[in-house]
Short mmCIF file of C-alpha atoms and ligand atoms in Angstrom, two decimals:
data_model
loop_
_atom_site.label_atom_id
_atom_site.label_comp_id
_atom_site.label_asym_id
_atom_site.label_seq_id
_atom_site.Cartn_x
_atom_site.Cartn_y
_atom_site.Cartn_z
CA UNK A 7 0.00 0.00 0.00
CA UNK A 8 1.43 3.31 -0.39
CA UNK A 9 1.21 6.40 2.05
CA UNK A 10 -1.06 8.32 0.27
CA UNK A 11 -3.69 5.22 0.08
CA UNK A 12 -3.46 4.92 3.87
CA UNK A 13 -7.06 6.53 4.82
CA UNK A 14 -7.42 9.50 7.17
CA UNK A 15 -7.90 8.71 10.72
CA UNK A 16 -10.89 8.16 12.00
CA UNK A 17 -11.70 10.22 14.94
CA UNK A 18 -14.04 9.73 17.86
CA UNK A 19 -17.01 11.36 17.74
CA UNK A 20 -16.29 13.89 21.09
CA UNK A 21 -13.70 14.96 19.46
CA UNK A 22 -15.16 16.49 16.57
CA UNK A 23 -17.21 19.10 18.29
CA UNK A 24 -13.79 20.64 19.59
CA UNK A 25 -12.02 23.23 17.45
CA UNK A 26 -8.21 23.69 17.85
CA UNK A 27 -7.73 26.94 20.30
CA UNK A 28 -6.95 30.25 17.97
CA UNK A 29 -5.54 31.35 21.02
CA UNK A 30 -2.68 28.38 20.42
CA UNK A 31 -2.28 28.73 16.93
CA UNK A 32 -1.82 32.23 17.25
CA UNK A 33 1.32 31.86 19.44
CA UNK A 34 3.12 29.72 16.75
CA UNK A 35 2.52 33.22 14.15
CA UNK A 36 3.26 35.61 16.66
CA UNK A 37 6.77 34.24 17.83
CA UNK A 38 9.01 36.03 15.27
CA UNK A 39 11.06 38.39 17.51
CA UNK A 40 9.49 41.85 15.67
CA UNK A 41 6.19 40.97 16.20
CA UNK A 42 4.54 43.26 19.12
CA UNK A 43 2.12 40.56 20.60
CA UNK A 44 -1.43 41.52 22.32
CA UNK A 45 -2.35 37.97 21.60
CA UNK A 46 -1.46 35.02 24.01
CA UNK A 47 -2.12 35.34 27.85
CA UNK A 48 1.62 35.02 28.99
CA UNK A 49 3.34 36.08 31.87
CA UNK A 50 6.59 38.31 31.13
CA UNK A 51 9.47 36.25 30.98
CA UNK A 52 11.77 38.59 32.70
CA UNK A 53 9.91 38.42 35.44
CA UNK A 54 10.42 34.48 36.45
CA UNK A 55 11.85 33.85 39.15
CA UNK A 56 15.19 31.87 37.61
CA UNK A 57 17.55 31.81 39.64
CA UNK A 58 15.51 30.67 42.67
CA UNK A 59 13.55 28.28 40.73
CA UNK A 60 17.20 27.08 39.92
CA UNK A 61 18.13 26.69 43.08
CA UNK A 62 14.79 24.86 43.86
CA UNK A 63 15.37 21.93 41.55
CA UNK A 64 18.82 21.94 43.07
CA UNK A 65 18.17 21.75 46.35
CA UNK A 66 15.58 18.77 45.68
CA UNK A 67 17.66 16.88 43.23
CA UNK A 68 20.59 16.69 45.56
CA UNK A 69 21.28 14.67 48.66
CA UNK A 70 19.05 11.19 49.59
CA UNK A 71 16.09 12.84 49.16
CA UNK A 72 16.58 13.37 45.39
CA UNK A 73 15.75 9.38 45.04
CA UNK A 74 12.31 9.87 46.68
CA UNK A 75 11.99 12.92 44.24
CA UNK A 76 12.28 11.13 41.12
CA UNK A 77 9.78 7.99 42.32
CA UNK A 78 6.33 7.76 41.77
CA UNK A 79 4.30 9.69 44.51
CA UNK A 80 0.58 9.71 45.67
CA UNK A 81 -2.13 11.62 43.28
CA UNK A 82 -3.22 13.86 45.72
CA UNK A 83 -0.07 16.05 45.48
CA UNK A 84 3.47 16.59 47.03
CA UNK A 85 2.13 17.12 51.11
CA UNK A 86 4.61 20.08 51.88
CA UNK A 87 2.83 21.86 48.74
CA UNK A 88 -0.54 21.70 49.36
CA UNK A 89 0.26 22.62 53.31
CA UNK A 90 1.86 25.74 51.62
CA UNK A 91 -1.04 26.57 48.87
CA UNK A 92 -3.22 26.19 51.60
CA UNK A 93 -1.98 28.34 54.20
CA UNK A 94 -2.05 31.26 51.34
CA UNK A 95 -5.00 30.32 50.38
CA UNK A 96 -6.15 30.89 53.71
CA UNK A 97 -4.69 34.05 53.96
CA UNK A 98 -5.95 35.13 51.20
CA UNK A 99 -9.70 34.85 52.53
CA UNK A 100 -10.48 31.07 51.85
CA UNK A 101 -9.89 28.78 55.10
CA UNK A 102 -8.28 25.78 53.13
CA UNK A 103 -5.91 22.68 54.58
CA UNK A 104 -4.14 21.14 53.01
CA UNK A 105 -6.31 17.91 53.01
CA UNK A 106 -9.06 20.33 51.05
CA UNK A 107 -6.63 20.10 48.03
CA UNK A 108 -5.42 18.39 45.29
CA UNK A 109 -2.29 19.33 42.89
CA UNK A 110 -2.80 19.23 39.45
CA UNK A 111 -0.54 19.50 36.06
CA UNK A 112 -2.02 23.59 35.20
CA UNK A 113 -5.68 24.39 36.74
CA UNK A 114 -6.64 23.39 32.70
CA UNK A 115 -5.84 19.68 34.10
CA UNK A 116 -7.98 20.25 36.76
CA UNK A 117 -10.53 22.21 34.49
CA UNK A 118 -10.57 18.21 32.72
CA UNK A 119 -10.90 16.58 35.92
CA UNK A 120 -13.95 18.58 36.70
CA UNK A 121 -15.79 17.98 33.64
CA UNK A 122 -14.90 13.86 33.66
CA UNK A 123 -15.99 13.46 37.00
CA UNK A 124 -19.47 15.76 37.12
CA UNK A 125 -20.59 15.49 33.46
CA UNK A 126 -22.21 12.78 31.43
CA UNK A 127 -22.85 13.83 27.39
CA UNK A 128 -25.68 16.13 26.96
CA UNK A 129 -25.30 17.34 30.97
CA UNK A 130 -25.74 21.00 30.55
CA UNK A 131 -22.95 23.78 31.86
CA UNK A 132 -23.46 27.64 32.40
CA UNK A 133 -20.80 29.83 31.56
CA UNK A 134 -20.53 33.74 31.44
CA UNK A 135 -20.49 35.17 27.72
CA UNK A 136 -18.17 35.84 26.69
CA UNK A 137 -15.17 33.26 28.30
CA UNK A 138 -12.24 31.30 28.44
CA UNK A 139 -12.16 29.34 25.69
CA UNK A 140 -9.90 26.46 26.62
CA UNK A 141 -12.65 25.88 29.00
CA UNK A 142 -15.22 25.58 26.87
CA UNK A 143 -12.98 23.25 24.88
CA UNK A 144 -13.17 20.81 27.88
CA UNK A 145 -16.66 21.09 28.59
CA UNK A 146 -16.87 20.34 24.44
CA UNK A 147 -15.01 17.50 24.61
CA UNK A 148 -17.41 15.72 26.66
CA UNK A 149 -20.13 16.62 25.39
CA UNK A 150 -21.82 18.86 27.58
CA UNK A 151 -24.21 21.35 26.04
CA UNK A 152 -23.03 24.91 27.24
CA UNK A 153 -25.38 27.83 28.17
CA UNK A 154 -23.96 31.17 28.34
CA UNK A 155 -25.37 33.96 30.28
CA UNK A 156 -24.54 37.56 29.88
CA UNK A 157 -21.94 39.58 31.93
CA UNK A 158 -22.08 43.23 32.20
CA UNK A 159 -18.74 45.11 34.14
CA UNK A 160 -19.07 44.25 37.89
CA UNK A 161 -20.04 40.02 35.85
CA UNK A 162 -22.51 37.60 35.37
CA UNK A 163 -26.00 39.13 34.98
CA UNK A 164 -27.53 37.37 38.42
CA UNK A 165 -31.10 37.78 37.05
CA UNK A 166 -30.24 36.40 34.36
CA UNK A 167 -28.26 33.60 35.80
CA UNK A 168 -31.17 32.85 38.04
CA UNK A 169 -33.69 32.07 34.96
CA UNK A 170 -31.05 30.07 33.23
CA UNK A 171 -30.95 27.98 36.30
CA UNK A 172 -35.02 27.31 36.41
CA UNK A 173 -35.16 26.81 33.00
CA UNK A 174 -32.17 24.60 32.28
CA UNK A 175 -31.66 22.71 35.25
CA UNK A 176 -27.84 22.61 34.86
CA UNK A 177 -25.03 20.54 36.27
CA UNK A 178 -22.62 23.29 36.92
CA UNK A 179 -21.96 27.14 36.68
CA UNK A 180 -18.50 27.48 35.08
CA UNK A 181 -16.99 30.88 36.04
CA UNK A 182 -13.64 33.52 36.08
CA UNK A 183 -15.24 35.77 39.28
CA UNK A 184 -11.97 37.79 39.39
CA UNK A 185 -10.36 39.52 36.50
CA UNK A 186 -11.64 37.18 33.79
CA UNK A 187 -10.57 35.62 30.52
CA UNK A 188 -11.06 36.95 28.31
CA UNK A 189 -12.78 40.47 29.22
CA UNK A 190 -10.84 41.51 32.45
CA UNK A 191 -14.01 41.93 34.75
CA UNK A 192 -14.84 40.64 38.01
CA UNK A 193 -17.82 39.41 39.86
CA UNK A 194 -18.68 41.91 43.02
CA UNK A 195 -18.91 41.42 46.12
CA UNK A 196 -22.80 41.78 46.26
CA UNK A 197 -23.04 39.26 43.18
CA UNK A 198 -21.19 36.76 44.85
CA UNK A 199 -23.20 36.19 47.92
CA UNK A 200 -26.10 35.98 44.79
CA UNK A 201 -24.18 33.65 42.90
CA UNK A 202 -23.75 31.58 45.51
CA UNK A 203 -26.94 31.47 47.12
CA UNK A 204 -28.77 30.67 43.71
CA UNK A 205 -25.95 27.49 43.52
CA UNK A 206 -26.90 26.76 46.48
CA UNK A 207 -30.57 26.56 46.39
CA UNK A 208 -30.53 25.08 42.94
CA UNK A 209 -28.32 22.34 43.90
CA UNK A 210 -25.53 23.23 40.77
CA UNK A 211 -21.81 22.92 41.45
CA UNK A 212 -19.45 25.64 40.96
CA UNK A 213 -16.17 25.85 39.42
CA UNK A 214 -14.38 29.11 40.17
CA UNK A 215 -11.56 29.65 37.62
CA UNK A 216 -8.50 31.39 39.77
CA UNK A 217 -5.14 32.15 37.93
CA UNK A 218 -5.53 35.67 37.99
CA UNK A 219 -7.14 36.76 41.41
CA UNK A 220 -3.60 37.84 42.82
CA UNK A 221 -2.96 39.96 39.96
CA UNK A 222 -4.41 42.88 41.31
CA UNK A 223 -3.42 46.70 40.98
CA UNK A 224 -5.97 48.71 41.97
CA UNK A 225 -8.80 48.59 44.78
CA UNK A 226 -9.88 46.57 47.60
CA UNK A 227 -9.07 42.42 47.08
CA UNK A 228 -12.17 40.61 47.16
CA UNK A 229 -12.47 36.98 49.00
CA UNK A 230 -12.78 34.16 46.45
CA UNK A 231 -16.56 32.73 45.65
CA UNK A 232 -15.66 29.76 47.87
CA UNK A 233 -15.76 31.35 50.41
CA UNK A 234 -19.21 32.87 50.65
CA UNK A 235 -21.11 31.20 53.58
CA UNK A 236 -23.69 29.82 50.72
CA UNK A 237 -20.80 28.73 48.62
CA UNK A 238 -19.10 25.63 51.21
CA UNK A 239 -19.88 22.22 49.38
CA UNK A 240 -20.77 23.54 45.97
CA UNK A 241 -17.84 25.65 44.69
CA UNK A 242 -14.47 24.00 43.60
CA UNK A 243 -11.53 26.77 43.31
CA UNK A 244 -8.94 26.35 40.86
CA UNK A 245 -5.67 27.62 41.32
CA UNK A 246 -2.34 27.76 39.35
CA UNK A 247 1.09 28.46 39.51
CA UNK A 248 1.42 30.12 35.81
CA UNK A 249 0.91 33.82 36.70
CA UNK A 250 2.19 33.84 40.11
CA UNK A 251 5.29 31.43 39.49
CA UNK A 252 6.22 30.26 35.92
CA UNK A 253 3.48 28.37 33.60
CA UNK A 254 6.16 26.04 32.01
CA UNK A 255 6.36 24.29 35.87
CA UNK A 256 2.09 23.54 34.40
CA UNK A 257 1.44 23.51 38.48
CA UNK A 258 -1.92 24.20 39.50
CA UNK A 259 -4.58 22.37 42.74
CA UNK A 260 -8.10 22.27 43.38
CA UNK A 261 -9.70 23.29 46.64
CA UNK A 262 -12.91 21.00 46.57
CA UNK A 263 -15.50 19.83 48.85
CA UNK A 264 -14.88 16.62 50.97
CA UNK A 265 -17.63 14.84 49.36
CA UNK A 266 -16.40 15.54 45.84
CA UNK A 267 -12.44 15.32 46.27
CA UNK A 268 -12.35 11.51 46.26
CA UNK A 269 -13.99 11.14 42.49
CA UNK A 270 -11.72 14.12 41.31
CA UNK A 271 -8.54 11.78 42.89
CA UNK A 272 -9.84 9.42 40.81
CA UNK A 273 -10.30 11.24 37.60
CA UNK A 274 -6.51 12.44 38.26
CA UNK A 275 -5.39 9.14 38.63
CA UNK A 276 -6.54 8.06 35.53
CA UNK A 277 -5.39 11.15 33.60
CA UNK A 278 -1.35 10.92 34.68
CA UNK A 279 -1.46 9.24 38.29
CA UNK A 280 0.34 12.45 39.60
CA UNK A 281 1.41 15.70 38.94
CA UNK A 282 5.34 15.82 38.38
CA UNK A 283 6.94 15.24 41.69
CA UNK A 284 10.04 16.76 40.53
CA UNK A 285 8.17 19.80 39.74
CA UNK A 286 5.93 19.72 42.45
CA UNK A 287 8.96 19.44 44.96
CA UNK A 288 10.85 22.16 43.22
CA UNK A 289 8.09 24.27 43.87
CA UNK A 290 7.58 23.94 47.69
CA UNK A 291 10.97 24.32 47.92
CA UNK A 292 10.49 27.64 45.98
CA UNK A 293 7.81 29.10 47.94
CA UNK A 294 9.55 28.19 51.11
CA UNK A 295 12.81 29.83 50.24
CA UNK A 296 11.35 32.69 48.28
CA UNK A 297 9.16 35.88 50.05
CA UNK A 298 6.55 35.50 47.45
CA UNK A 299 4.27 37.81 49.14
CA UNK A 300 7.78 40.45 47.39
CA UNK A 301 7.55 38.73 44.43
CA UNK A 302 3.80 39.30 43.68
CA UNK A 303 3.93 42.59 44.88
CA UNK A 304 6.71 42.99 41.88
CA UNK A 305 4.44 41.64 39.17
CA UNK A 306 1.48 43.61 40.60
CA UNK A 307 3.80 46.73 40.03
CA UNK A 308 5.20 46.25 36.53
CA UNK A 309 1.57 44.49 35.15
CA UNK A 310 -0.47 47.52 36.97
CA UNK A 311 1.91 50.11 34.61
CA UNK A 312 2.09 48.17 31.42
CA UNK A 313 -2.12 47.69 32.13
CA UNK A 314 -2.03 52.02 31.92
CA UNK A 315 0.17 52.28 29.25
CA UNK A 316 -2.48 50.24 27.34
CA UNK A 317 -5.50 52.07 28.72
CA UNK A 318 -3.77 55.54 27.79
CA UNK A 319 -3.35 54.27 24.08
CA UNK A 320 -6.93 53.20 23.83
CA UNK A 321 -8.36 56.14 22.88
CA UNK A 322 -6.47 56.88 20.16
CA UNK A 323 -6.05 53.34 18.87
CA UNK A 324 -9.65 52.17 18.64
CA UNK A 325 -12.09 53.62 15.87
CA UNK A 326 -14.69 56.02 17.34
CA UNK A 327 -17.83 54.41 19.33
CA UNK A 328 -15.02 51.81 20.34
CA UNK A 329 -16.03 50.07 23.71
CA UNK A 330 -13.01 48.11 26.19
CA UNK A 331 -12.96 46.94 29.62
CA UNK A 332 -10.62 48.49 32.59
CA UNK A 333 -9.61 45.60 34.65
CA UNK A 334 -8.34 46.11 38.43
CA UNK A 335 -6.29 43.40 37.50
CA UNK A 336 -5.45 40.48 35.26
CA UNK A 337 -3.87 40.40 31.94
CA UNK A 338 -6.60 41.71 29.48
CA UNK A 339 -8.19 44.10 27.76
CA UNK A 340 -11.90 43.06 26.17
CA UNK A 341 -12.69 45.62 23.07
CA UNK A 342 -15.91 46.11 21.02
CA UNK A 343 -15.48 47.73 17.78
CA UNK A 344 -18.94 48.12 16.36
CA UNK A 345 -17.82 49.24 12.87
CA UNK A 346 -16.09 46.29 12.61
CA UNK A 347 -18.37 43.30 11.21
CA UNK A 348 -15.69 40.68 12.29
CA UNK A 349 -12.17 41.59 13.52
CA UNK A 350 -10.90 38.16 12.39
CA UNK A 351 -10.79 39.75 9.19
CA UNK A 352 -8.13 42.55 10.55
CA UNK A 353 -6.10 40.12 11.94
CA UNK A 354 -3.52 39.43 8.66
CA UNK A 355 -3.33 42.72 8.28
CA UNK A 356 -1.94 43.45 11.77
CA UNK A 357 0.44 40.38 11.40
CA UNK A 358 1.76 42.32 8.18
CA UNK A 359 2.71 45.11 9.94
CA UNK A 360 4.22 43.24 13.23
CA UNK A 361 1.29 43.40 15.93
CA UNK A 362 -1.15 40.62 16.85
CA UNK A 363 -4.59 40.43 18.84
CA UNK A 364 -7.22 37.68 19.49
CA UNK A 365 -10.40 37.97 17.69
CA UNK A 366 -13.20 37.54 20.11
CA UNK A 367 -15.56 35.04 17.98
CA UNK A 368 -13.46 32.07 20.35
CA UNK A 369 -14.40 33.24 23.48
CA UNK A 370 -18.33 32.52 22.89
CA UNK A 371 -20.04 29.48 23.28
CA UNK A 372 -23.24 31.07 21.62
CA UNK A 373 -23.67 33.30 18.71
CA UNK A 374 -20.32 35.07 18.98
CA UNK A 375 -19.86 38.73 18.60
CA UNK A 376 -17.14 38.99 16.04
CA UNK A 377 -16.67 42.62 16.66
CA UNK A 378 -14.95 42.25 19.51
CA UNK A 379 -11.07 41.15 20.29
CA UNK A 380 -8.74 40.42 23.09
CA UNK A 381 -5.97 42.54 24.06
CA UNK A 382 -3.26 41.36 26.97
CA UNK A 383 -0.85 44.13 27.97
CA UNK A 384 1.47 41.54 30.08
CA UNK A 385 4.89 40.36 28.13
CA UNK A 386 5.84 44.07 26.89
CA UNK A 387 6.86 47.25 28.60
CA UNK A 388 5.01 50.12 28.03
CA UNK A 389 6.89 51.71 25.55
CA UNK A 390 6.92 48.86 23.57
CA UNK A 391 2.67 49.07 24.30
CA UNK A 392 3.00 52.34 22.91
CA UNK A 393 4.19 51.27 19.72
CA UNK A 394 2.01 48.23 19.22
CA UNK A 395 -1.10 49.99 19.89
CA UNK A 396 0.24 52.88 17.47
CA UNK A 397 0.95 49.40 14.95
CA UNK A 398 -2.52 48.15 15.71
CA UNK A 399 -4.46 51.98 15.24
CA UNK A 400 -3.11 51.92 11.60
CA UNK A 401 -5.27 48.99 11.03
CA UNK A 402 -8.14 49.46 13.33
CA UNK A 403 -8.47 53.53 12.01
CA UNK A 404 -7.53 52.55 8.23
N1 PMP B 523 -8.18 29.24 33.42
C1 PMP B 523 -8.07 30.44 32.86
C2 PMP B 523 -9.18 31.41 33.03
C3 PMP B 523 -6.93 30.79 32.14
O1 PMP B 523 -6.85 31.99 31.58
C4 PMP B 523 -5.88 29.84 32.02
C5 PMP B 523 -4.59 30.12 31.27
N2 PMP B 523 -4.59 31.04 30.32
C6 PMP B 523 -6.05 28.59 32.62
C7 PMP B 523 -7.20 28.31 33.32
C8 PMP B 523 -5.02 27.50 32.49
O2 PMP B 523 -3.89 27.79 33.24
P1 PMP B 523 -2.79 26.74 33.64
O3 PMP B 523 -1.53 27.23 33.05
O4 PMP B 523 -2.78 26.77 35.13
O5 PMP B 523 -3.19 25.40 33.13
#
């Protein structure tokens, strides 16, 4: 037989409902050097911690204790780590132990976990519109039928939430509640007492969608979801190490309730058995050696000035009657450019001339508004802001 008679692969059927991420095809055009990129969601390089990280995996891969380090370990997670992610996650509002937790490989692993374990094919899942995309790529993949809900700036619409609830009887809410993906905003206070009260009374779990809710650099932190009074055995917290550490570790936990943790164990186990207990012992030793309470205050400071510098340049980069979000925090920018019929079609035309966004069409699970895109002002300093937004008003303004 030869190669070209060899017939196409014939793929199961979940996996045809799931389209490949833009947001990850992007990243392979935007990687020459010249390009000024507003497109993936990445932390700035400069900013990882290297050396220390360095002298993490030293420490743990020297000495007896090395052997132990490269052996298979439990699936719950490396013990010293989760007793470490749990006494900041304490701190930071949400009274966790480490027994609450379990480490995963990126909160996207755990974003899998959550949709094996909770939904059968046709099971339905609410999401804010618009959202994170690789998340509704999970939720595709097993076949759950997703309901979005509208969002205006302070989140999900709660009235609207609460018909969506009556009427669809779903399985669980899927949400960003602090300084979402894609459009920056976050859920207040008042909304999260009615979030979780609805989730509550309606008997729907809750996944709330963490990587960013450090990331602040203006106004008054919030406590997560989980921990509204309503929230305690309905709302699973995901939490990563990408924006706060270094996303190439691909550390993340979840913080979920007792009666669900044992079926999410399971789920892990079958996925990889563990998280990387190299990695996983690299970081404890990290946070243990390193003030990272310094270090976030350090992103917090450069992200909070390179977040202006693209504010400033808005107004003069967007066509008039332009719309955008102003995050307290995060990585994004969401825009609406109602001239625009569909801002995929500006795209090439901002690769020719060395700048790159995300069209928005990706981020809905409904009937996508394609005249909005994504913006992230993280991985370039605010001069260089200045002169991709300049780049990206050439094409936006004609
Ligand atoms: N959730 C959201 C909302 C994200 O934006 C991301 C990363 N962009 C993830 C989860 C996945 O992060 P991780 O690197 O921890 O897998």
């Amino acid at each position: 037989m030869t190669v070209s008679a060899i017939p196409p692969a014939r793929l199961a059927q979940r996996l045809r409902n799931v389209a490949s991420s833009p947001v990850r095809d992007l990243l392979a055009l935007t990687s020459r050097p010249e390009v000024i990129s507003f497109a993936g969601g990445l932390p700035a390089p400069e900013l990882f911690d290297v050396e220390g990280l360095r002298a993490a995996f030293d420490q743990v891969l020297t000495g007896p204790a090395a052997r132990r380090t490269l052996q298979y370990a439990p699936t719950e997670g490396n013990a010293e780590l989760r007793a470490l992610v749990a006494e900041r996650m304490t701190r930071r509002g949400l009274p966790t132990t480490g027994a609450d937790l379990l480490v995963t490989t990126g909160s996207q692993q755990a974003l899998t976990l959550v949709a094996t374990a909770l939904l059968d094919p046709g099971a339905v899942v609410v999401v804010e519109e618009p959202t994170y995309l690789a998340a509704l790529q999970s939720f595709q993949l097993i076949g759950a039928r997703i309901v979005p809900v509208a969002g205006d700036e302070d989140g999900i619409d709660p009235v609207a939430l609460a018909e969506v609830l009556e009427r669809e009887r779903p399985t669980l809410i899927y949400l960003v509640p602090t300084f979402a993906n894609p459009t920056g905003r976050t859920l207040s206070a008042s909304r999260r007492t009615v979030v979780a009260e609805l989730a509550a009374a309606h008997g729907v779990w809750v996944v709330e969608d963490d990587p960013y809710g450090e990331l602040r650099y203006r106004g008054e932190t919030l406590a997560p979801l989980a921990a509204e009074p309503a929230a305690g055995s309905r709302v699973i917290h995901l939490g990563s190490f990408s924006k706060t550490g270094a996303p190439g570790l691909r550390l993340g936990w979840l913080r979920a309730p007792a009666s669900l943790l044992p079926a999410l164990v399971i789920a892990k186990q079958v996925a990889d058995l563990h998280t990387s207990t190299v990695d996983q012992a690299a970081a404890a030793s990290w946070i243990g050696a390193t003030d990272l309470d310094a270090h976030v205050r350090r992103l917090r400071e450069v992200y909070g000035l390179r977040r202006d510098a693209m504010l400033s340049a808005l107004p003069g980069t967007l066509p008039a009657g332009s719309t955008w979000s102003n995050p307290d925090g995060g990585m994004f920018v969401w825009t609406r450019l109602p001239a625009v019929a569909d801002t995929a079609s500006l795209l090439p035309l901002a690769l020719e001339r060395d700048v790159a966004f995300v069209p928005g069409a990706a981020f809905f699970a409904g009937d996508p508004d394609r005249s909005t895109l994504r913006l992230s002002f993280t991985t370039h300093t605010p001069e260089e802001i200045s002169e991709g937004m300049r780049r990206l008003g050439t094409v936006l303004r004609g």
